């Protein structure tokens, strides 16, 4: 039986970005006090928090201070060190599985977990030296991607290999740390599915979302419901439920999947906590991903998720902000969210807009006509 946290208690959030802001707003609506830990005094979440610990997310004393002032802790950043969180366990409740935090820091551990759970993932090999790479690249095939086992901050930690001659570019990466060579799956759709658990064996699954990614792997567009055949949708939900149950999930988990043209399903990644592809839930479902995450952490009951209306959600980067604001007088069904950034660079995410619609194809045409976003909107398969 999980602990029950009630309104009036304090949730501490590690991180100060837009997801911390939206999570904090949801917590305050539910009646909780909110504290954050972030290095920037003027971070996006600072103006909605009741108090802030100004420290790096891996500052041990800062984390201890956050724990002392909180009843329950969660994080919106994948870079917090799991061992530091484990050290806080005797001072504050951390309902989320520490294993999930470890997955964020160890790509090999995540793959071993998924294999143990009998989940289909892209073929891969462990690479410790260049001779490993040369020996295994034939079995993986081109194109493939080389990844460091531990994600690197502010450094290149992935390298796409298209031919044998590209192996020479891998020497520096392989010399730094153990790597994974992974097959690049030719997919027709990339799908995300979020699931929330409350630690009492209860789970609730959000609708399948069709996502389109930028070259930097940030969510560019989300379409819900995804155009997926019924039997594939059933299998995806089974896989997602299996992963959640194996983890005894408490809080929110998003599973990223690749679907091939022949209907094969590959689990591509796992992300704990709110996902940028799930921001449509603020208007599109009866419970947002942010409140679902908090309900799970707090041990609340979880309702069945219902899609209120089909939706298209589009993230906004800095150089598109003024253009999207100019649309406000013209589109009644556009729900604008801006994250309070007063100064920004052109490529920084500063908000999102969600459009509830009766016709996804008509909405995509409407978005194209604005000429705000450079990439044309298209539907892949059925919607």
Short mmCIF file of C-alpha atoms in Angstrom, two decimals:
data_model
loop_
_atom_site.label_atom_id
_atom_site.label_comp_id
_atom_site.label_asym_id
_atom_site.label_seq_id
_atom_site.Cartn_x
_atom_site.Cartn_y
_atom_site.Cartn_z
CA UNK A 1 0.00 0.00 0.00
CA UNK A 2 1.49 3.34 -1.02
CA UNK A 3 1.58 6.35 1.31
CA UNK A 4 -1.25 8.85 0.91
CA UNK A 5 -0.28 12.51 0.64
CA UNK A 6 -3.01 15.05 1.21
CA UNK A 7 -3.58 18.70 0.26
CA UNK A 8 -1.63 21.06 2.51
CA UNK A 9 1.54 18.99 2.28
CA UNK A 10 4.56 20.02 0.21
CA UNK A 11 5.89 18.55 -3.03
CA UNK A 12 9.50 19.31 -3.89
CA UNK A 13 10.35 19.38 -7.61
CA UNK A 14 13.91 18.90 -8.82
CA UNK A 15 14.19 21.10 -11.90
CA UNK A 16 12.97 24.55 -12.89
CA UNK A 17 12.02 24.28 -16.57
CA UNK A 18 8.61 24.46 -18.19
CA UNK A 19 7.61 20.95 -17.10
CA UNK A 20 8.41 21.86 -13.49
CA UNK A 21 6.28 24.98 -13.99
CA UNK A 22 3.28 23.05 -15.35
CA UNK A 23 3.67 20.32 -12.73
CA UNK A 24 3.84 22.93 -9.98
CA UNK A 25 0.71 24.67 -11.26
CA UNK A 26 -1.14 21.33 -11.21
CA UNK A 27 0.04 20.64 -7.65
CA UNK A 28 -1.15 24.04 -6.43
CA UNK A 29 -4.54 23.51 -8.06
CA UNK A 30 -4.75 20.24 -6.10
CA UNK A 31 -4.02 22.12 -2.87
CA UNK A 32 -0.33 21.38 -2.30
CA UNK A 33 2.57 23.67 -1.49
CA UNK A 34 5.36 23.63 -4.08
CA UNK A 35 9.10 24.00 -3.67
CA UNK A 36 11.66 23.69 -6.45
CA UNK A 37 15.38 23.12 -6.75
CA UNK A 38 17.03 24.86 -9.71
CA UNK A 39 20.27 26.69 -10.35
CA UNK A 40 18.66 29.78 -11.91
CA UNK A 41 16.86 32.30 -9.69
CA UNK A 42 14.64 33.32 -12.59
CA UNK A 43 13.90 29.86 -13.97
CA UNK A 44 10.52 29.20 -15.58
CA UNK A 45 9.08 27.59 -12.45
CA UNK A 46 10.33 30.19 -9.98
CA UNK A 47 7.31 32.49 -10.13
CA UNK A 48 4.78 29.72 -9.40
CA UNK A 49 6.74 28.05 -6.56
CA UNK A 50 6.21 28.90 -2.89
CA UNK A 51 9.97 28.73 -2.37
CA UNK A 52 13.14 27.77 -4.22
CA UNK A 53 16.44 26.14 -3.33
CA UNK A 54 18.99 27.75 -5.64
CA UNK A 55 21.43 24.97 -6.44
CA UNK A 56 22.44 22.61 -9.20
CA UNK A 57 20.23 19.53 -9.48
CA UNK A 58 23.17 17.36 -8.39
CA UNK A 59 24.24 19.56 -5.49
CA UNK A 60 24.11 17.29 -2.44
CA UNK A 61 23.44 20.02 0.11
CA UNK A 62 20.80 21.59 -2.13
CA UNK A 63 19.00 18.25 -2.48
CA UNK A 64 19.15 17.72 1.29
CA UNK A 65 17.62 21.17 1.86
CA UNK A 66 14.82 20.38 -0.60
CA UNK A 67 14.20 17.05 1.18
CA UNK A 68 14.05 18.73 4.60
CA UNK A 69 11.37 21.17 3.45
CA UNK A 70 9.26 18.67 1.45
CA UNK A 71 6.96 15.75 2.18
CA UNK A 72 7.41 14.13 -1.24
CA UNK A 73 9.90 14.68 -4.06
CA UNK A 74 9.79 14.24 -7.82
CA UNK A 75 12.05 15.38 -10.66
CA UNK A 76 11.50 16.79 -14.13
CA UNK A 77 15.12 16.41 -15.21
CA UNK A 78 16.83 13.19 -16.34
CA UNK A 79 20.31 14.29 -15.24
CA UNK A 80 19.91 14.01 -11.45
CA UNK A 81 22.24 11.32 -10.06
CA UNK A 82 20.26 8.29 -8.78
CA UNK A 83 22.70 7.65 -5.90
CA UNK A 84 21.99 11.13 -4.54
CA UNK A 85 18.25 10.43 -4.58
CA UNK A 86 18.78 7.13 -2.79
CA UNK A 87 20.64 9.05 -0.08
CA UNK A 88 17.56 11.21 0.55
CA UNK A 89 15.23 8.26 1.09
CA UNK A 90 15.40 8.39 4.90
CA UNK A 91 14.48 12.09 4.96
CA UNK A 92 11.66 12.36 2.41
CA UNK A 93 9.36 10.17 0.37
CA UNK A 94 10.46 9.48 -3.22
CA UNK A 95 7.62 7.31 -4.59
CA UNK A 96 9.04 6.88 -8.10
CA UNK A 97 11.18 3.83 -8.80
CA UNK A 98 14.89 4.62 -8.44
CA UNK A 99 15.37 2.13 -11.27
CA UNK A 100 13.65 4.57 -13.63
CA UNK A 101 16.12 7.29 -12.66
CA UNK A 102 18.96 4.85 -13.32
CA UNK A 103 17.57 4.17 -16.80
CA UNK A 104 18.00 7.89 -17.59
CA UNK A 105 21.71 7.56 -16.82
CA UNK A 106 22.40 4.10 -18.24
CA UNK A 107 21.15 3.13 -21.69
CA UNK A 108 22.45 -0.43 -21.36
CA UNK A 109 20.66 -1.00 -18.04
CA UNK A 110 17.42 0.18 -19.66
CA UNK A 111 17.81 -2.27 -22.54
CA UNK A 112 18.62 -5.15 -20.21
CA UNK A 113 15.45 -4.39 -18.23
CA UNK A 114 13.32 -4.37 -21.38
CA UNK A 115 14.86 -7.63 -22.58
CA UNK A 116 14.22 -9.22 -19.20
CA UNK A 117 10.58 -8.06 -19.46
CA UNK A 118 10.41 -9.79 -22.88
CA UNK A 119 9.74 -6.51 -24.70
CA UNK A 120 10.79 -6.13 -28.34
CA UNK A 121 13.58 -3.54 -28.79
CA UNK A 122 15.89 -2.66 -31.72
CA UNK A 123 18.85 -5.08 -32.04
CA UNK A 124 22.05 -3.82 -30.38
CA UNK A 125 25.56 -4.79 -29.31
CA UNK A 126 27.82 -3.52 -26.54
CA UNK A 127 30.97 -1.80 -27.83
CA UNK A 128 34.03 -1.39 -25.59
CA UNK A 129 36.70 -0.97 -28.28
CA UNK A 130 36.96 -0.33 -32.01
CA UNK A 131 37.49 -4.00 -32.82
CA UNK A 132 34.04 -4.71 -31.25
CA UNK A 133 32.53 -2.13 -33.57
CA UNK A 134 34.23 -3.57 -36.64
CA UNK A 135 33.19 -7.10 -35.70
CA UNK A 136 29.51 -6.37 -35.03
CA UNK A 137 28.53 -3.70 -37.54
CA UNK A 138 27.79 -6.35 -40.20
CA UNK A 139 25.30 -8.15 -37.97
CA UNK A 140 23.55 -4.89 -36.98
CA UNK A 141 23.61 -3.50 -40.51
CA UNK A 142 23.58 0.03 -41.92
CA UNK A 143 22.30 2.53 -41.08
CA UNK A 144 22.93 2.15 -37.36
CA UNK A 145 23.58 4.48 -34.46
CA UNK A 146 26.39 4.43 -31.92
CA UNK A 147 25.44 5.75 -28.46
CA UNK A 148 27.43 6.18 -25.27
CA UNK A 149 26.00 4.08 -22.43
CA UNK A 150 25.83 7.17 -20.22
CA UNK A 151 24.30 10.25 -21.90
CA UNK A 152 26.80 13.12 -22.10
CA UNK A 153 25.80 16.67 -21.20
CA UNK A 154 26.82 19.26 -23.78
CA UNK A 155 28.70 16.65 -25.81
CA UNK A 156 27.85 14.50 -28.78
CA UNK A 157 26.71 11.12 -27.44
CA UNK A 158 25.14 9.65 -30.60
CA UNK A 159 26.65 9.03 -34.02
CA UNK A 160 24.80 7.73 -37.08
CA UNK A 161 26.83 5.32 -39.21
CA UNK A 162 25.76 4.85 -42.83
CA UNK A 163 28.76 2.97 -44.24
CA UNK A 164 32.03 1.30 -43.23
CA UNK A 165 33.98 4.48 -43.90
CA UNK A 166 32.00 6.23 -41.13
CA UNK A 167 33.57 4.00 -38.47
CA UNK A 168 36.60 6.28 -38.31
CA UNK A 169 34.40 9.00 -36.82
CA UNK A 170 33.53 6.67 -33.91
CA UNK A 171 37.03 6.39 -32.47
CA UNK A 172 36.74 9.36 -30.11
CA UNK A 173 33.34 8.27 -28.76
CA UNK A 174 34.44 4.65 -28.19
CA UNK A 175 37.61 5.83 -26.44
CA UNK A 176 35.57 7.85 -23.91
CA UNK A 177 33.31 5.12 -22.54
CA UNK A 178 31.39 1.93 -23.26
CA UNK A 179 28.94 2.36 -26.14
CA UNK A 180 25.94 0.65 -27.70
CA UNK A 181 25.64 0.02 -31.42
CA UNK A 182 21.94 -0.08 -32.25
CA UNK A 183 20.04 -0.80 -35.45
CA UNK A 184 18.06 2.09 -36.90
CA UNK A 185 14.57 0.74 -37.44
CA UNK A 186 12.82 1.98 -40.60
CA UNK A 187 9.52 3.03 -39.06
CA UNK A 188 6.24 4.34 -40.40
CA UNK A 189 5.06 5.93 -37.16
CA UNK A 190 6.57 7.01 -33.88
CA UNK A 191 4.08 6.64 -31.05
CA UNK A 192 4.11 7.65 -27.41
CA UNK A 193 1.87 6.19 -24.74
CA UNK A 194 1.76 7.46 -21.16
CA UNK A 195 0.62 5.35 -18.22
CA UNK A 196 0.17 6.34 -14.58
CA UNK A 197 0.28 4.08 -11.54
CA UNK A 198 -0.46 4.83 -7.89
CA UNK A 199 1.60 2.17 -6.13
CA UNK A 200 -1.52 0.16 -5.27
CA UNK A 201 -1.65 -1.92 -8.42
CA UNK A 202 -3.93 0.57 -10.21
CA UNK A 203 -2.99 1.94 -13.62
CA UNK A 204 -4.56 4.26 -16.17
CA UNK A 205 -3.41 4.60 -19.80
CA UNK A 206 -3.56 7.71 -21.97
CA UNK A 207 -4.49 7.62 -25.67
CA UNK A 208 -1.86 6.71 -28.25
CA UNK A 209 -0.17 9.80 -29.71
CA UNK A 210 1.44 10.09 -33.14
CA UNK A 211 4.52 12.31 -32.78
CA UNK A 212 6.78 13.96 -35.33
CA UNK A 213 10.27 14.91 -34.22
CA UNK A 214 12.74 17.62 -35.14
CA UNK A 215 16.28 16.63 -36.07
CA UNK A 216 17.27 17.40 -32.45
CA UNK A 217 14.66 14.85 -31.25
CA UNK A 218 12.35 17.39 -29.61
CA UNK A 219 8.66 16.81 -30.14
CA UNK A 220 7.53 19.00 -33.00
CA UNK A 221 3.93 17.93 -33.35
CA UNK A 222 1.56 15.54 -31.55
CA UNK A 223 -1.62 14.12 -33.09
CA UNK A 224 -4.15 12.24 -31.00
CA UNK A 225 -5.64 9.74 -31.47
CA UNK A 226 -2.88 8.07 -33.46
CA UNK A 227 -3.98 6.31 -36.63
CA UNK A 228 -3.20 2.75 -35.52
CA UNK A 229 -5.04 -0.46 -36.39
CA UNK A 230 -7.03 -1.99 -33.53
CA UNK A 231 -4.90 -5.11 -33.03
CA UNK A 232 -1.67 -3.08 -32.97
CA UNK A 233 -3.21 -0.63 -30.51
CA UNK A 234 -4.21 -3.52 -28.23
CA UNK A 235 -0.69 -4.96 -28.34
CA UNK A 236 0.89 -1.58 -27.60
CA UNK A 237 -1.32 -1.13 -24.54
CA UNK A 238 -0.43 -4.66 -23.37
CA UNK A 239 3.30 -3.90 -23.66
CA UNK A 240 2.96 -0.55 -21.85
CA UNK A 241 0.92 -2.14 -19.04
CA UNK A 242 3.53 -4.93 -18.73
CA UNK A 243 6.36 -2.43 -18.34
CA UNK A 244 4.41 -0.46 -15.72
CA UNK A 245 3.56 -3.58 -13.73
CA UNK A 246 7.15 -4.86 -13.86
CA UNK A 247 8.30 -1.54 -12.40
CA UNK A 248 5.42 -1.35 -9.86
CA UNK A 249 4.99 2.10 -11.34
CA UNK A 250 4.09 5.05 -9.16
CA UNK A 251 3.71 8.31 -11.04
CA UNK A 252 3.77 8.73 -14.81
CA UNK A 253 5.81 6.80 -17.37
CA UNK A 254 5.86 7.48 -21.12
CA UNK A 255 6.84 4.70 -23.52
CA UNK A 256 8.17 5.72 -26.92
CA UNK A 257 7.56 3.13 -29.66
CA UNK A 258 8.37 2.66 -33.34
CA UNK A 259 5.82 0.99 -35.64
CA UNK A 260 7.02 -0.42 -38.97
CA UNK A 261 4.95 -0.58 -42.16
CA UNK A 262 4.38 -4.28 -41.44
CA UNK A 263 3.02 -3.58 -37.97
CA UNK A 264 6.08 -4.64 -35.96
CA UNK A 265 6.38 -2.83 -32.62
CA UNK A 266 9.70 -1.77 -31.07
CA UNK A 267 10.06 -0.01 -27.72
CA UNK A 268 12.43 2.86 -28.41
CA UNK A 269 12.70 4.62 -25.05
CA UNK A 270 11.21 5.15 -21.59
CA UNK A 271 10.75 8.49 -19.85
CA UNK A 272 9.52 8.95 -16.31
CA UNK A 273 7.34 11.92 -15.42
CA UNK A 274 5.53 14.27 -17.82
CA UNK A 275 6.51 14.09 -21.49
CA UNK A 276 6.53 17.03 -23.92
CA UNK A 277 4.43 14.96 -26.31
CA UNK A 278 1.66 14.79 -23.73
CA UNK A 279 0.95 18.49 -23.33
CA UNK A 280 -2.26 18.09 -25.33
CA UNK A 281 -3.74 16.50 -22.17
CA UNK A 282 -4.15 19.94 -20.57
CA UNK A 283 -7.26 20.35 -22.76
CA UNK A 284 -7.63 17.08 -24.63
CA UNK A 285 -8.32 14.59 -21.81
CA UNK A 286 -10.32 14.52 -18.60
CA UNK A 287 -7.07 14.38 -16.57
CA UNK A 288 -3.82 16.07 -17.59
CA UNK A 289 -0.55 14.16 -17.58
CA UNK A 290 0.66 16.50 -14.83
CA UNK A 291 -2.20 15.75 -12.44
CA UNK A 292 -2.00 12.04 -13.32
CA UNK A 293 1.69 12.03 -12.33
CA UNK A 294 0.92 13.77 -9.05
CA UNK A 295 -2.08 11.56 -8.26
CA UNK A 296 0.16 8.55 -8.74
CA UNK A 297 2.87 9.94 -6.46
CA UNK A 298 0.34 10.96 -3.81
CA UNK A 299 -1.40 7.57 -3.77
CA UNK A 300 -4.71 8.93 -5.07
CA UNK A 301 -7.21 6.89 -7.07
CA UNK A 302 -6.74 7.11 -10.84
CA UNK A 303 -9.72 7.61 -13.19
CA UNK A 304 -10.01 6.00 -16.59
CA UNK A 305 -8.58 8.44 -19.13
CA UNK A 306 -11.05 9.77 -21.70
CA UNK A 307 -10.19 11.74 -24.83
CA UNK A 308 -12.46 14.76 -24.89
CA UNK A 309 -11.81 15.52 -28.55
CA UNK A 310 -9.16 14.75 -31.20
CA UNK A 311 -6.25 17.17 -30.91
CA UNK A 312 -3.15 18.49 -32.60
CA UNK A 313 -0.51 19.97 -30.31
CA UNK A 314 2.38 22.01 -31.65
CA UNK A 315 5.35 23.23 -29.66
CA UNK A 316 6.48 26.84 -30.05
CA UNK A 317 10.12 27.86 -30.22
CA UNK A 318 11.44 31.36 -29.65
CA UNK A 319 11.45 32.66 -33.20
CA UNK A 320 7.81 31.57 -33.67
CA UNK A 321 6.42 33.14 -30.49
CA UNK A 322 5.32 36.48 -31.94
CA UNK A 323 3.77 34.73 -34.96
CA UNK A 324 1.67 32.46 -32.75
CA UNK A 325 0.57 35.34 -30.53
CA UNK A 326 -0.64 37.11 -33.68
CA UNK A 327 -3.03 34.18 -34.24
CA UNK A 328 -4.86 34.69 -30.95
CA UNK A 329 -7.61 36.96 -32.39
CA UNK A 330 -8.43 34.54 -35.20
CA UNK A 331 -8.67 30.97 -33.85
CA UNK A 332 -11.17 30.22 -31.09
CA UNK A 333 -10.17 26.55 -30.77
CA UNK A 334 -6.44 27.23 -30.32
CA UNK A 335 -5.34 26.87 -26.69
CA UNK A 336 -2.13 28.84 -26.20
CA UNK A 337 0.39 28.13 -23.46
CA UNK A 338 3.44 30.32 -22.91
CA UNK A 339 5.94 29.44 -20.24
CA UNK A 340 6.85 32.90 -18.99
CA UNK A 341 10.13 33.27 -20.84
CA UNK A 342 10.88 36.97 -21.27
CA UNK A 343 14.19 36.49 -23.07
CA UNK A 344 14.93 33.51 -25.26
CA UNK A 345 17.01 32.22 -28.12
CA UNK A 346 15.35 31.36 -31.45
CA UNK A 347 15.48 27.59 -30.86
CA UNK A 348 14.34 27.48 -27.24
CA UNK A 349 10.92 25.99 -26.48
CA UNK A 350 8.80 28.83 -25.09
CA UNK A 351 5.29 27.38 -25.27
CA UNK A 352 2.85 25.17 -27.12
CA UNK A 353 -0.55 25.45 -28.76
CA UNK A 354 -3.17 22.70 -28.69
CA UNK A 355 -6.05 22.61 -31.14
CA UNK A 356 -9.15 20.56 -30.37
CA UNK A 357 -10.82 19.54 -33.60
CA UNK A 358 -13.45 17.44 -35.33
CA UNK A 359 -11.15 16.93 -38.31
CA UNK A 360 -7.40 16.44 -37.92
CA UNK A 361 -6.79 16.78 -41.66
CA UNK A 362 -8.62 20.13 -41.76
CA UNK A 363 -6.65 21.35 -38.76
CA UNK A 364 -3.34 20.39 -40.36
CA UNK A 365 -4.34 22.34 -43.48
CA UNK A 366 -5.20 25.30 -41.24
CA UNK A 367 -1.76 25.13 -39.61
CA UNK A 368 -0.05 24.95 -43.00
CA UNK A 369 -1.86 28.08 -44.17
CA UNK A 370 -0.48 30.11 -41.25
CA UNK A 371 3.04 29.48 -42.64
CA UNK A 372 4.37 29.76 -39.11
CA UNK A 373 6.05 26.38 -39.02
CA UNK A 374 8.54 25.50 -41.72
CA UNK A 375 7.80 21.80 -41.75
CA UNK A 376 4.57 20.85 -43.56
CA UNK A 377 1.99 18.99 -41.53
CA UNK A 378 0.94 15.67 -42.97
CA UNK A 379 -1.00 12.69 -41.71
CA UNK A 380 0.80 9.37 -41.84
CA UNK A 381 -1.66 6.56 -42.32
CA UNK A 382 -5.15 6.71 -40.83
CA UNK A 383 -6.27 9.35 -38.35
#
